[in-house]
Every structure is written in structure tokens, then in C-alpha cells.
mmCIF file of C-alpha atoms and ligand atoms in Angstrom:
data_model
loop_
_atom_site.group_PDB
_atom_site.id
_atom_site.type_symbol
_atom_site.label_atom_id
_atom_site.label_comp_id
_atom_site.label_asym_id
_atom_site.label_seq_id
_atom_site.Cartn_x
_atom_site.Cartn_y
_atom_site.Cartn_z
ATOM 1 C CA UNK A 19 -49.529 20.375 22.824
ATOM 2 C CA UNK A 20 -47.489 18.407 25.304
ATOM 3 C CA UNK A 21 -47.555 15.341 23.130
ATOM 4 C CA UNK A 22 -46.500 17.355 20.126
ATOM 5 C CA UNK A 23 -43.502 18.737 22.034
ATOM 6 C CA UNK A 24 -42.497 15.185 22.916
ATOM 7 C CA UNK A 25 -42.727 14.065 19.336
ATOM 8 C CA UNK A 26 -40.630 17.032 18.230
ATOM 9 C CA UNK A 27 -38.041 16.343 20.909
ATOM 10 C CA UNK A 28 -37.940 12.687 19.969
ATOM 11 C CA UNK A 29 -37.601 13.477 16.274
ATOM 12 C CA UNK A 30 -34.789 15.896 17.014
ATOM 13 C CA UNK A 31 -32.992 13.298 19.112
ATOM 14 C CA UNK A 32 -33.455 10.672 16.446
ATOM 15 C CA UNK A 33 -32.128 12.867 13.662
ATOM 16 C CA UNK A 34 -29.196 13.918 15.844
ATOM 17 C CA UNK A 35 -28.480 10.244 16.452
ATOM 18 C CA UNK A 36 -28.744 9.521 12.742
ATOM 19 C CA UNK A 37 -26.457 12.421 11.904
ATOM 20 C CA UNK A 38 -23.882 11.013 14.299
ATOM 21 C CA UNK A 39 -24.349 7.601 12.767
ATOM 22 C CA UNK A 40 -25.597 6.234 16.080
ATOM 23 C CA UNK A 41 -28.419 3.722 16.004
ATOM 24 C CA UNK A 42 -31.798 5.083 17.017
ATOM 25 C CA UNK A 43 -33.759 3.133 19.628
ATOM 26 C CA UNK A 44 -35.826 1.500 16.890
ATOM 27 C CA UNK A 45 -32.774 0.417 14.958
ATOM 28 C CA UNK A 46 -30.994 -0.880 18.010
ATOM 29 C CA UNK A 47 -33.979 -3.117 18.689
ATOM 30 C CA UNK A 48 -33.284 -4.946 15.416
ATOM 31 C CA UNK A 49 -29.850 -5.891 16.626
ATOM 32 C CA UNK A 50 -29.395 -9.432 17.823
ATOM 33 C CA UNK A 51 -27.976 -9.923 21.292
ATOM 34 C CA UNK A 52 -25.291 -12.140 19.789
ATOM 35 C CA UNK A 53 -23.815 -12.738 16.318
ATOM 36 C CA UNK A 54 -22.447 -16.149 15.445
ATOM 37 C CA UNK A 55 -18.957 -16.296 13.930
ATOM 38 C CA UNK A 56 -17.979 -19.580 12.293
ATOM 39 C CA UNK A 57 -14.376 -20.775 12.087
ATOM 40 C CA UNK A 58 -12.602 -24.109 11.758
ATOM 41 C CA UNK A 59 -10.056 -23.824 14.571
ATOM 42 C CA UNK A 60 -10.132 -21.956 17.880
ATOM 43 C CA UNK A 61 -8.070 -19.383 19.700
ATOM 44 C CA UNK A 62 -5.029 -21.655 20.213
ATOM 45 C CA UNK A 63 -4.444 -21.104 16.471
ATOM 46 C CA UNK A 64 -3.620 -17.840 14.634
ATOM 47 C CA UNK A 65 -6.935 -18.251 12.775
ATOM 48 C CA UNK A 66 -8.965 -18.268 16.012
ATOM 49 C CA UNK A 67 -6.864 -15.449 17.473
ATOM 50 C CA UNK A 68 -7.723 -13.325 14.439
ATOM 51 C CA UNK A 69 -11.440 -13.884 15.010
ATOM 52 C CA UNK A 70 -11.040 -13.077 18.697
ATOM 53 C CA UNK A 71 -9.217 -9.812 17.930
ATOM 54 C CA UNK A 72 -12.039 -8.880 15.533
ATOM 55 C CA UNK A 73 -14.711 -9.663 18.119
ATOM 56 C CA UNK A 74 -12.978 -7.659 20.850
ATOM 57 C CA UNK A 75 -12.474 -4.585 18.691
ATOM 58 C CA UNK A 76 -16.097 -4.638 17.530
ATOM 59 C CA UNK A 77 -17.454 -5.064 21.055
ATOM 60 C CA UNK A 78 -15.338 -2.188 22.396
ATOM 61 C CA UNK A 79 -16.001 0.199 19.519
ATOM 62 C CA UNK A 80 -19.762 -0.377 19.459
ATOM 63 C CA UNK A 81 -20.023 -0.184 23.254
ATOM 64 C CA UNK A 82 -21.389 -3.712 23.222
ATOM 65 C CA UNK A 83 -24.100 -3.021 20.614
ATOM 66 C CA UNK A 84 -22.554 -5.751 18.492
ATOM 67 C CA UNK A 85 -21.414 -8.926 20.240
ATOM 68 C CA UNK A 86 -19.642 -11.660 18.300
ATOM 69 C CA UNK A 87 -19.564 -15.179 19.664
ATOM 70 C CA UNK A 88 -16.994 -17.560 18.171
ATOM 71 C CA UNK A 89 -18.017 -21.038 17.011
ATOM 72 C CA UNK A 90 -14.780 -22.935 16.348
ATOM 73 C CA UNK A 91 -14.852 -26.433 14.884
ATOM 74 C CA UNK A 92 -17.477 -25.130 12.403
ATOM 75 C CA UNK A 93 -19.881 -26.366 15.067
ATOM 76 C CA UNK A 94 -22.877 -24.496 13.611
ATOM 77 C CA UNK A 95 -22.722 -26.942 10.699
ATOM 78 C CA UNK A 96 -21.602 -30.034 12.618
ATOM 79 C CA UNK A 97 -17.989 -29.775 11.524
ATOM 80 C CA UNK A 98 -18.719 -29.982 7.809
ATOM 81 C CA UNK A 99 -16.445 -27.150 6.725
ATOM 82 C CA UNK A 100 -17.284 -27.393 3.018
ATOM 83 C CA UNK A 101 -20.856 -26.328 3.834
ATOM 84 C CA UNK A 102 -19.749 -23.156 5.590
ATOM 85 C CA UNK A 103 -20.225 -20.848 2.634
ATOM 86 C CA UNK A 104 -23.772 -22.062 1.878
ATOM 87 C CA UNK A 105 -24.696 -21.784 5.555
ATOM 88 C CA UNK A 106 -23.354 -18.248 5.624
ATOM 89 C CA UNK A 107 -25.405 -17.276 2.608
ATOM 90 C CA UNK A 108 -28.518 -18.866 4.082
ATOM 91 C CA UNK A 109 -28.078 -17.140 7.442
ATOM 92 C CA UNK A 110 -27.390 -20.272 9.501
ATOM 93 C CA UNK A 111 -24.102 -18.488 10.166
ATOM 94 C CA UNK A 112 -23.974 -14.693 10.696
ATOM 95 C CA UNK A 113 -20.274 -14.146 10.095
ATOM 96 C CA UNK A 114 -17.183 -16.191 9.390
ATOM 97 C CA UNK A 115 -13.438 -16.135 9.205
ATOM 98 C CA UNK A 116 -13.055 -18.822 6.575
ATOM 99 C CA UNK A 117 -10.397 -20.478 4.440
ATOM 100 C CA UNK A 118 -10.548 -20.048 0.668
ATOM 101 C CA UNK A 119 -10.244 -23.845 0.429
ATOM 102 C CA UNK A 120 -13.438 -24.536 2.358
ATOM 103 C CA UNK A 121 -15.502 -22.153 0.206
ATOM 104 C CA UNK A 122 -13.984 -23.200 -3.111
ATOM 105 C CA UNK A 123 -16.613 -25.900 -3.807
ATOM 106 C CA UNK A 124 -19.183 -23.038 -4.080
ATOM 107 C CA UNK A 125 -16.922 -20.254 -5.380
ATOM 108 C CA UNK A 126 -14.684 -21.788 -8.023
ATOM 109 C CA UNK A 127 -12.451 -18.694 -8.288
ATOM 110 C CA UNK A 128 -11.171 -19.387 -4.762
ATOM 111 C CA UNK A 129 -9.343 -22.437 -6.119
ATOM 112 C CA UNK A 130 -6.817 -19.892 -7.394
ATOM 113 C CA UNK A 131 -4.822 -20.138 -4.155
ATOM 114 C CA UNK A 132 -4.805 -23.957 -4.385
ATOM 115 C CA UNK A 133 -3.170 -24.078 -7.825
ATOM 116 C CA UNK A 134 0.043 -25.993 -7.082
ATOM 117 C CA UNK A 135 3.153 -23.808 -6.853
ATOM 118 C CA UNK A 136 1.470 -20.585 -8.010
ATOM 119 C CA UNK A 137 2.788 -18.526 -5.071
ATOM 120 C CA UNK A 138 6.533 -18.944 -4.437
ATOM 121 C CA UNK A 139 6.771 -16.730 -1.347
ATOM 122 C CA UNK A 140 4.871 -14.499 1.085
ATOM 123 C CA UNK A 141 5.315 -11.494 -1.223
ATOM 124 C CA UNK A 142 3.402 -13.462 -3.860
ATOM 125 C CA UNK A 143 0.453 -14.065 -1.507
ATOM 126 C CA UNK A 144 0.393 -10.351 -0.658
ATOM 127 C CA UNK A 145 0.602 -9.410 -4.347
ATOM 128 C CA UNK A 146 -2.666 -11.286 -4.837
ATOM 129 C CA UNK A 147 -4.699 -10.553 -1.715
ATOM 130 C CA UNK A 148 -3.635 -6.901 -1.378
ATOM 131 C CA UNK A 149 -3.893 -6.105 -5.090
ATOM 132 C CA UNK A 150 -6.291 -6.234 -8.040
ATOM 133 C CA UNK A 151 -6.813 -9.989 -7.719
ATOM 134 C CA UNK A 152 -8.016 -9.545 -4.151
ATOM 135 C CA UNK A 153 -10.500 -6.879 -5.293
ATOM 136 C CA UNK A 154 -11.748 -9.125 -8.107
ATOM 137 C CA UNK A 155 -12.318 -11.976 -5.670
ATOM 138 C CA UNK A 156 -14.193 -9.693 -3.266
ATOM 139 C CA UNK A 157 -16.470 -8.661 -6.160
ATOM 140 C CA UNK A 158 -17.131 -12.326 -6.878
ATOM 141 C CA UNK A 159 -17.969 -13.016 -3.232
ATOM 142 C CA UNK A 160 -20.259 -10.008 -3.154
ATOM 143 C CA UNK A 161 -22.093 -11.356 -6.210
ATOM 144 C CA UNK A 162 -22.261 -14.763 -4.527
ATOM 145 C CA UNK A 163 -24.278 -13.126 -1.752
ATOM 146 C CA UNK A 164 -21.948 -12.348 1.160
ATOM 147 C CA UNK A 165 -20.102 -9.212 2.299
ATOM 148 C CA UNK A 166 -16.312 -9.718 2.271
ATOM 149 C CA UNK A 167 -14.371 -7.338 4.510
ATOM 150 C CA UNK A 168 -10.745 -8.314 4.920
ATOM 151 C CA UNK A 169 -8.022 -10.873 4.279
ATOM 152 C CA UNK A 170 -6.222 -13.033 6.815
ATOM 153 C CA UNK A 171 -4.074 -16.109 6.363
ATOM 154 C CA UNK A 172 -4.004 -19.759 7.327
ATOM 155 C CA UNK A 173 -0.624 -20.224 5.653
ATOM 156 C CA UNK A 174 1.685 -22.280 3.474
ATOM 157 C CA UNK A 175 0.538 -25.864 3.576
ATOM 158 C CA UNK A 176 3.407 -28.263 4.164
ATOM 159 C CA UNK A 177 3.344 -32.007 3.701
ATOM 160 C CA UNK A 178 3.527 -34.350 6.689
ATOM 161 C CA UNK A 179 3.289 -38.126 7.132
ATOM 162 C CA UNK A 180 3.917 -40.955 9.570
ATOM 163 C CA UNK A 181 5.826 -43.267 7.229
ATOM 164 C CA UNK A 182 8.974 -41.767 5.747
ATOM 165 C CA UNK A 183 10.799 -38.594 4.720
ATOM 166 C CA UNK A 184 9.472 -37.299 1.394
ATOM 167 C CA UNK A 185 12.019 -35.694 -0.968
ATOM 168 C CA UNK A 186 10.666 -36.769 -4.348
ATOM 169 C CA UNK A 187 7.244 -37.476 -5.857
ATOM 170 C CA UNK A 188 8.306 -41.172 -5.822
ATOM 171 C CA UNK A 189 8.508 -41.019 -2.013
ATOM 172 C CA UNK A 190 4.792 -40.130 -1.956
ATOM 173 C CA UNK A 191 3.767 -43.233 -3.916
ATOM 174 C CA UNK A 192 0.967 -45.124 -2.234
ATOM 175 C CA UNK A 193 0.802 -42.892 0.865
ATOM 176 C CA UNK A 194 -2.749 -42.283 2.026
ATOM 177 C CA UNK A 195 -3.049 -38.504 2.348
ATOM 178 C CA UNK A 196 -5.976 -36.668 3.913
ATOM 179 C CA UNK A 197 -7.009 -33.668 1.820
ATOM 180 C CA UNK A 198 -9.598 -30.890 2.157
ATOM 181 C CA UNK A 199 -12.616 -29.546 0.297
ATOM 182 C CA UNK A 200 -11.947 -29.039 -3.373
ATOM 183 C CA UNK A 201 -11.490 -31.785 -6.008
ATOM 184 C CA UNK A 202 -8.374 -29.882 -7.082
ATOM 185 C CA UNK A 203 -6.577 -31.444 -4.104
ATOM 186 C CA UNK A 204 -7.567 -34.927 -5.225
ATOM 187 C CA UNK A 205 -6.103 -34.170 -8.668
ATOM 188 C CA UNK A 206 -2.841 -32.803 -7.238
ATOM 189 C CA UNK A 207 -2.170 -35.766 -4.971
ATOM 190 C CA UNK A 208 -3.246 -38.269 -7.600
ATOM 191 C CA UNK A 209 -0.745 -36.694 -10.030
ATOM 192 C CA UNK A 210 1.931 -37.125 -7.362
ATOM 193 C CA UNK A 211 1.187 -40.840 -7.075
ATOM 194 C CA UNK A 212 -0.289 -40.616 -3.568
ATOM 195 C CA UNK A 213 -3.639 -41.996 -2.491
ATOM 196 C CA UNK A 214 -5.683 -38.918 -1.471
ATOM 197 C CA UNK A 215 -8.798 -39.135 0.667
ATOM 198 C CA UNK A 216 -11.135 -36.212 1.340
ATOM 199 C CA UNK A 217 -12.034 -35.653 4.980
ATOM 200 C CA UNK A 218 -13.075 -32.843 7.320
ATOM 201 C CA UNK A 219 -10.555 -31.532 9.856
ATOM 202 C CA UNK A 220 -12.704 -32.982 12.643
ATOM 203 C CA UNK A 221 -12.493 -36.478 11.146
ATOM 204 C CA UNK A 222 -8.852 -36.160 10.140
ATOM 205 C CA UNK A 223 -7.277 -36.063 13.584
ATOM 206 C CA UNK A 224 -8.636 -39.423 14.831
ATOM 207 C CA UNK A 225 -7.707 -40.863 11.409
ATOM 208 C CA UNK A 226 -4.062 -39.842 11.960
ATOM 209 C CA UNK A 227 -4.123 -41.256 15.481
ATOM 210 C CA UNK A 228 -5.476 -44.638 14.373
ATOM 211 C CA UNK A 229 -3.193 -44.803 11.348
ATOM 212 C CA UNK A 230 -6.178 -44.944 8.980
ATOM 213 C CA UNK A 231 -4.414 -42.244 6.971
ATOM 214 C CA UNK A 232 -0.651 -41.736 6.661
ATOM 215 C CA UNK A 233 -0.341 -38.037 6.006
ATOM 216 C CA UNK A 234 -1.837 -34.601 5.422
ATOM 217 C CA UNK A 235 -1.006 -31.044 4.406
ATOM 218 C CA UNK A 236 -1.538 -27.985 6.627
ATOM 219 C CA UNK A 237 0.324 -24.862 7.754
ATOM 220 C CA UNK A 238 2.963 -25.384 10.440
ATOM 221 C CA UNK A 239 0.986 -23.117 12.800
ATOM 222 C CA UNK A 240 -1.808 -25.712 12.588
ATOM 223 C CA UNK A 241 0.726 -28.529 13.036
ATOM 224 C CA UNK A 242 2.055 -27.085 16.303
ATOM 225 C CA UNK A 243 -1.256 -26.000 17.834
ATOM 226 C CA UNK A 244 -2.900 -29.345 16.955
ATOM 227 C CA UNK A 245 0.249 -31.218 18.098
ATOM 228 C CA UNK A 246 0.294 -33.397 15.015
ATOM 229 C CA UNK A 247 3.610 -34.933 16.132
ATOM 230 C CA UNK A 248 1.589 -36.764 18.792
ATOM 231 C CA UNK A 249 -0.566 -38.477 16.166
ATOM 232 C CA UNK A 250 2.344 -39.953 14.264
ATOM 233 C CA UNK A 251 3.128 -37.057 11.918
ATOM 234 C CA UNK A 252 6.901 -37.256 12.359
ATOM 235 C CA UNK A 253 7.976 -36.357 8.825
ATOM 236 C CA UNK A 254 7.550 -32.864 7.413
ATOM 237 C CA UNK A 255 8.432 -31.720 3.894
ATOM 238 C CA UNK A 256 8.725 -27.950 3.459
ATOM 239 C CA UNK A 257 7.513 -27.608 -0.100
ATOM 240 C CA UNK A 258 5.217 -24.552 0.135
ATOM 241 C CA UNK A 259 3.015 -25.843 -2.694
ATOM 242 C CA UNK A 260 -0.113 -23.782 -1.826
ATOM 243 C CA UNK A 261 -1.211 -21.288 0.839
ATOM 244 C CA UNK A 262 -4.763 -20.590 1.919
ATOM 245 C CA UNK A 263 -5.783 -17.051 2.819
ATOM 246 C CA UNK A 264 -8.625 -16.461 5.253
ATOM 247 C CA UNK A 265 -11.478 -14.076 4.509
ATOM 248 C CA UNK A 266 -13.529 -12.129 7.059
ATOM 249 C CA UNK A 267 -17.155 -12.046 5.860
ATOM 250 C CA UNK A 268 -20.666 -11.113 6.966
ATOM 251 C CA UNK A 269 -24.059 -12.459 5.880
ATOM 252 C CA UNK A 270 -25.821 -9.839 3.733
ATOM 253 C CA UNK A 271 -29.027 -9.498 5.802
ATOM 254 C CA UNK A 272 -27.023 -9.085 8.982
ATOM 255 C CA UNK A 273 -24.860 -6.459 7.296
ATOM 256 C CA UNK A 274 -27.939 -4.555 6.110
ATOM 257 C CA UNK A 275 -29.471 -4.634 9.579
ATOM 258 C CA UNK A 276 -26.617 -2.510 10.965
ATOM 259 C CA UNK A 277 -26.331 1.267 10.746
ATOM 260 C CA UNK A 278 -23.748 2.587 8.259
ATOM 261 C CA UNK A 279 -21.563 3.711 11.164
ATOM 262 C CA UNK A 280 -21.633 0.263 12.755
ATOM 263 C CA UNK A 281 -20.862 -1.387 9.408
ATOM 264 C CA UNK A 282 -17.810 0.823 9.141
ATOM 265 C CA UNK A 283 -16.679 -0.182 12.628
ATOM 266 C CA UNK A 284 -17.048 -3.879 11.766
ATOM 267 C CA UNK A 285 -15.171 -3.439 8.464
ATOM 268 C CA UNK A 286 -12.319 -1.437 9.966
ATOM 269 C CA UNK A 287 -11.964 -3.913 12.843
ATOM 270 C CA UNK A 288 -11.816 -6.795 10.341
ATOM 271 C CA UNK A 289 -9.058 -5.071 8.358
ATOM 272 C CA UNK A 290 -7.007 -4.485 11.514
ATOM 273 C CA UNK A 291 -7.652 -7.999 12.872
ATOM 274 C CA UNK A 292 -6.691 -9.466 9.482
ATOM 275 C CA UNK A 293 -3.353 -7.631 9.528
ATOM 276 C CA UNK A 294 -2.650 -8.797 13.085
ATOM 277 C CA UNK A 295 -3.696 -12.340 12.231
ATOM 278 C CA UNK A 296 -1.368 -12.521 9.204
ATOM 279 C CA UNK A 297 1.555 -11.421 11.396
ATOM 280 C CA UNK A 298 0.684 -14.099 13.977
ATOM 281 C CA UNK A 299 0.308 -16.780 11.267
ATOM 282 C CA UNK A 300 3.746 -15.950 9.812
ATOM 283 C CA UNK A 301 5.529 -15.777 13.151
ATOM 284 C CA UNK A 302 8.533 -18.086 13.247
ATOM 285 C CA UNK A 303 8.160 -18.901 9.550
ATOM 286 C CA UNK A 304 8.668 -15.658 7.632
ATOM 287 C CA UNK A 305 11.818 -14.528 9.442
ATOM 288 C CA UNK A 306 15.306 -15.842 8.568
ATOM 289 C CA UNK A 307 16.142 -19.200 10.106
ATOM 290 C CA UNK A 308 12.431 -20.030 10.611
ATOM 291 C CA UNK A 309 12.652 -20.445 14.424
ATOM 292 C CA UNK A 310 9.283 -22.244 14.596
ATOM 293 C CA UNK A 311 10.832 -25.147 12.673
ATOM 294 C CA UNK A 312 13.586 -25.482 15.288
ATOM 295 C CA UNK A 313 10.910 -25.850 17.970
ATOM 296 C CA UNK A 314 9.151 -28.505 15.908
ATOM 297 C CA UNK A 315 12.381 -30.402 15.193
ATOM 298 C CA UNK A 316 13.070 -30.414 18.942
ATOM 299 C CA UNK A 317 9.896 -32.494 19.346
ATOM 300 C CA UNK A 318 11.528 -35.311 17.386
ATOM 301 C CA UNK A 319 10.078 -34.330 14.013
ATOM 302 C CA UNK A 320 12.210 -34.819 10.895
ATOM 303 C CA UNK A 321 11.996 -31.729 8.673
ATOM 304 C CA UNK A 322 12.986 -32.068 5.012
ATOM 305 C CA UNK A 323 14.050 -28.883 3.204
ATOM 306 C CA UNK A 324 13.994 -29.397 -0.547
ATOM 307 C CA UNK A 325 16.789 -28.171 -2.807
ATOM 308 C CA UNK A 326 15.517 -26.020 -5.709
ATOM 309 C CA UNK A 327 16.021 -29.012 -8.051
ATOM 310 C CA UNK A 328 14.059 -31.337 -5.745
ATOM 311 C CA UNK A 329 11.249 -28.817 -5.497
ATOM 312 C CA UNK A 330 11.182 -28.459 -9.259
ATOM 313 C CA UNK A 331 10.346 -32.165 -9.599
ATOM 314 C CA UNK A 332 7.115 -31.536 -7.632
ATOM 315 C CA UNK A 333 6.344 -28.452 -9.715
ATOM 316 C CA UNK A 334 6.795 -30.436 -12.940
ATOM 317 C CA UNK A 335 4.689 -33.383 -11.808
ATOM 318 C CA UNK A 336 1.766 -31.152 -10.798
ATOM 319 C CA UNK A 337 1.912 -28.799 -13.806
ATOM 320 C CA UNK A 338 -0.761 -30.742 -15.766
ATOM 321 C CA UNK A 339 -3.108 -30.212 -12.795
ATOM 322 C CA UNK A 340 -2.386 -26.471 -12.824
ATOM 323 C CA UNK A 341 -3.106 -26.362 -16.550
ATOM 324 C CA UNK A 342 -6.309 -28.394 -16.214
ATOM 325 C CA UNK A 343 -7.620 -26.133 -13.424
ATOM 326 C CA UNK A 344 -6.607 -22.772 -14.867
ATOM 327 C CA UNK A 345 -9.755 -22.456 -17.056
ATOM 328 C CA UNK A 346 -11.936 -23.780 -14.220
ATOM 329 C CA UNK A 347 -10.668 -21.066 -11.877
ATOM 330 C CA UNK A 348 -10.963 -18.542 -14.722
ATOM 331 C CA UNK A 349 -8.196 -18.002 -17.271
ATOM 332 C CA UNK A 350 -8.376 -14.197 -16.964
ATOM 333 C CA UNK A 351 -8.145 -14.309 -13.184
ATOM 334 C CA UNK A 352 -5.197 -16.712 -13.235
ATOM 335 C CA UNK A 353 -3.420 -14.587 -15.859
ATOM 336 C CA UNK A 354 -3.978 -11.526 -13.680
ATOM 337 C CA UNK A 355 -2.538 -13.431 -10.701
ATOM 338 C CA UNK A 356 0.505 -14.643 -12.636
ATOM 339 C CA UNK A 357 1.224 -11.060 -13.749
ATOM 340 C CA UNK A 358 0.825 -9.666 -10.225
ATOM 341 C CA UNK A 359 3.220 -12.286 -8.867
ATOM 342 C CA UNK A 360 5.805 -11.658 -11.589
ATOM 343 C CA UNK A 361 5.676 -7.913 -10.769
ATOM 344 C CA UNK A 362 5.825 -8.323 -6.977
ATOM 345 C CA UNK A 363 8.332 -6.506 -4.765
ATOM 346 C CA UNK A 364 10.440 -9.132 -3.040
HETATM 347 O O1 X2X B 9 -9.083 -28.611 7.267
HETATM 348 C C1 X2X B 9 -7.981 -28.072 7.156
HETATM 349 O O2 X2X B 9 -6.976 -28.669 6.728
HETATM 350 C C2 X2X B 9 -7.859 -26.615 7.550
HETATM 351 C C3 X2X B 9 -8.025 -26.514 9.044
HETATM 352 O O3 X2X B 9 -6.604 -26.154 7.194
HETATM 353 C C4 X2X B 9 -8.901 -25.861 6.806
HETATM 354 O O4 X2X B 9 -9.962 -25.588 7.302
HETATM 355 C C5 X2X B 9 -8.641 -25.488 5.397
#
């Protein structure tokens, strides 16, 4: 009799917990004491700050049931950022805040954002990530075996080098430029007459310092936090040729191991952290006068602003690359993106 009462009481407690969306004792036991979040750069960068905001919100809102630990430098995969997506799918990584560029070798649709000169301004990025295109890409990621939750942003990737100011494609001739992940970058820089070389971010910084490579392309928030002016990168060209969004994702098995209520907490926290992160990434760049550039110039860096005609020369030279890659990314998806950008609110 006594035992039966206990069982009844326990069952009642468990169903009350379930009704509230709280994990029962049995479910909570399946939770790991720590979940590993992969990212390329740490909390000195907007990217890392975004992950930190996500982790803090999740820890607070789950009363510590779900603890994220950040692994910057893609250290769970020895710095090889182009393997991040596979590792995430396989469960070597539990969660990630990752750049579309680093996952594009596995998910070809993500090359969309790397098509040269597709997105002329921040409103164009938003038109894609916050609209139908963003939903389409999330469906693709879901099919590829991960759970995408929210968008963030690394940013507009500007050109830097140690040799000379670059105003024309001719100025790029022969410069050895470090590029990331996707073969699309090799095509773009080859079309521009440069000498591109693919390298991880971990390997790139010593290569700048030793002069083994002349230049690179990355958002100015990365430039400042990594202090690229100290490794010879004294020339910047503001050309805004591509921008890489970040995506907050979870491994599918991990996602399924959480209660629906906890999943919702993790998703909502990712959406909020993504919004905050985008604001941090754009700080000093999106407002008139771009104050961040004044700070960078004060460090002895020469910043080239292209006239519309000068910029057009880069657009023209890279157009064959855009056309070659459009079907590889997916003609329908690129058409959808072009339409969304044309219809954007500026
Ligand atoms: O490696 C890069 O250039 C970086 C840090 O921007 C990315 O991970 C895409």
C-alpha cells in the first residue's frame, strides 16, 4: 500500500513536471554536465561575445541545467575550421556559432553570401538572413543534419595587405592573399590577378607576421581585435565585396536529448544573442562616418575608400566568377536572393 502511494505521488510529480515543461529526474540525468560550443574567435571579438551572451542566457534561464562551454580557435578540431560542420554533425562538437564560409565546403548553398558583390549594404544582408532566403537555408541545414536556431554576423570582409594601397584590380596583381574555406575564394582572387592561398585562421596570423603572405580579407572587427596592423597589414581597401553571417546551431542528438521547454529556451536565447551580436559586429561601421575606421587610421593604417567607378571595376572583373558559381550555389536560391535584395527597404 505504502509503495503504491509512493508510486502514485511520484507519477503525479512527474506529470506535473512534464506539464510545466520541466525535466523529470530521469530526463535531467541524460543531460551532460557541459555542452561544447565551437567558434573560430573568442570573446575579444563580436563573434565570441555573441556566443558568450548565448551561454549566459541559457545558463540563467535553465537554472544551470544546461551549461555551455566555449571552445574558441575551433580547438575541438585542432583549428581546422573547414571541418567544423562535419564535426558538428558527428557529435564531436555539441553546438557552434559558425561562419557560413567555414561550412560552405559541406553545404554548397552557403556560398551564396560569398558571391562577389551580391550584397551592397547591411539592408541587403538583412533582406537575406531575415527573409525567405534565410528560411530556405535553415531548411537546407536541417536536412544536412543539424538544428539551426538563429543568425549572427561576422561582417563585411575588407581587403588588407602589407605592400601597397589597392584601388584597382591591377594593384592586386601578384599579391599573395590568404583566403578561407571555399574554392569560390580562390576563383575570385584568381580573377582579380592576385595569388590566393588557402589557410586556416590559426595559420594565417604567423604567415602575416613572417611576410609569407602579403594580404587577407576579413571584417574590420576582426582586424582590430586581432591587431592586424601589428603584423604588417597597413593597407585597407573598403570594398565590401562579401559578408559572412554567423549561424547558431545545435547537434541533432543533443537537441533531441533536451525537453521541449529547454529547447525553446536555447532557441530564444540564440535569437536574442544573435541580435545583440549583429549590433556589436556593426558598431562603428554601420553608423555615418564609420568611427571605427578613424580609430584604425589613428594606428597608422592607410584606408582606401573606393569611388563608385573604382568599385565597379572590381565588380566587373569578378562577374564571371559570380556567374560560374550561381548554378553551384543553386540558381533558384540565388534568384530568390537577388529579388529580395532588389526589394529591400534601405
Ligand atoms: O578565418 C577567417 O577569416 C574568419 C575568422 O573570418 C572565419 O572563420 C571565416
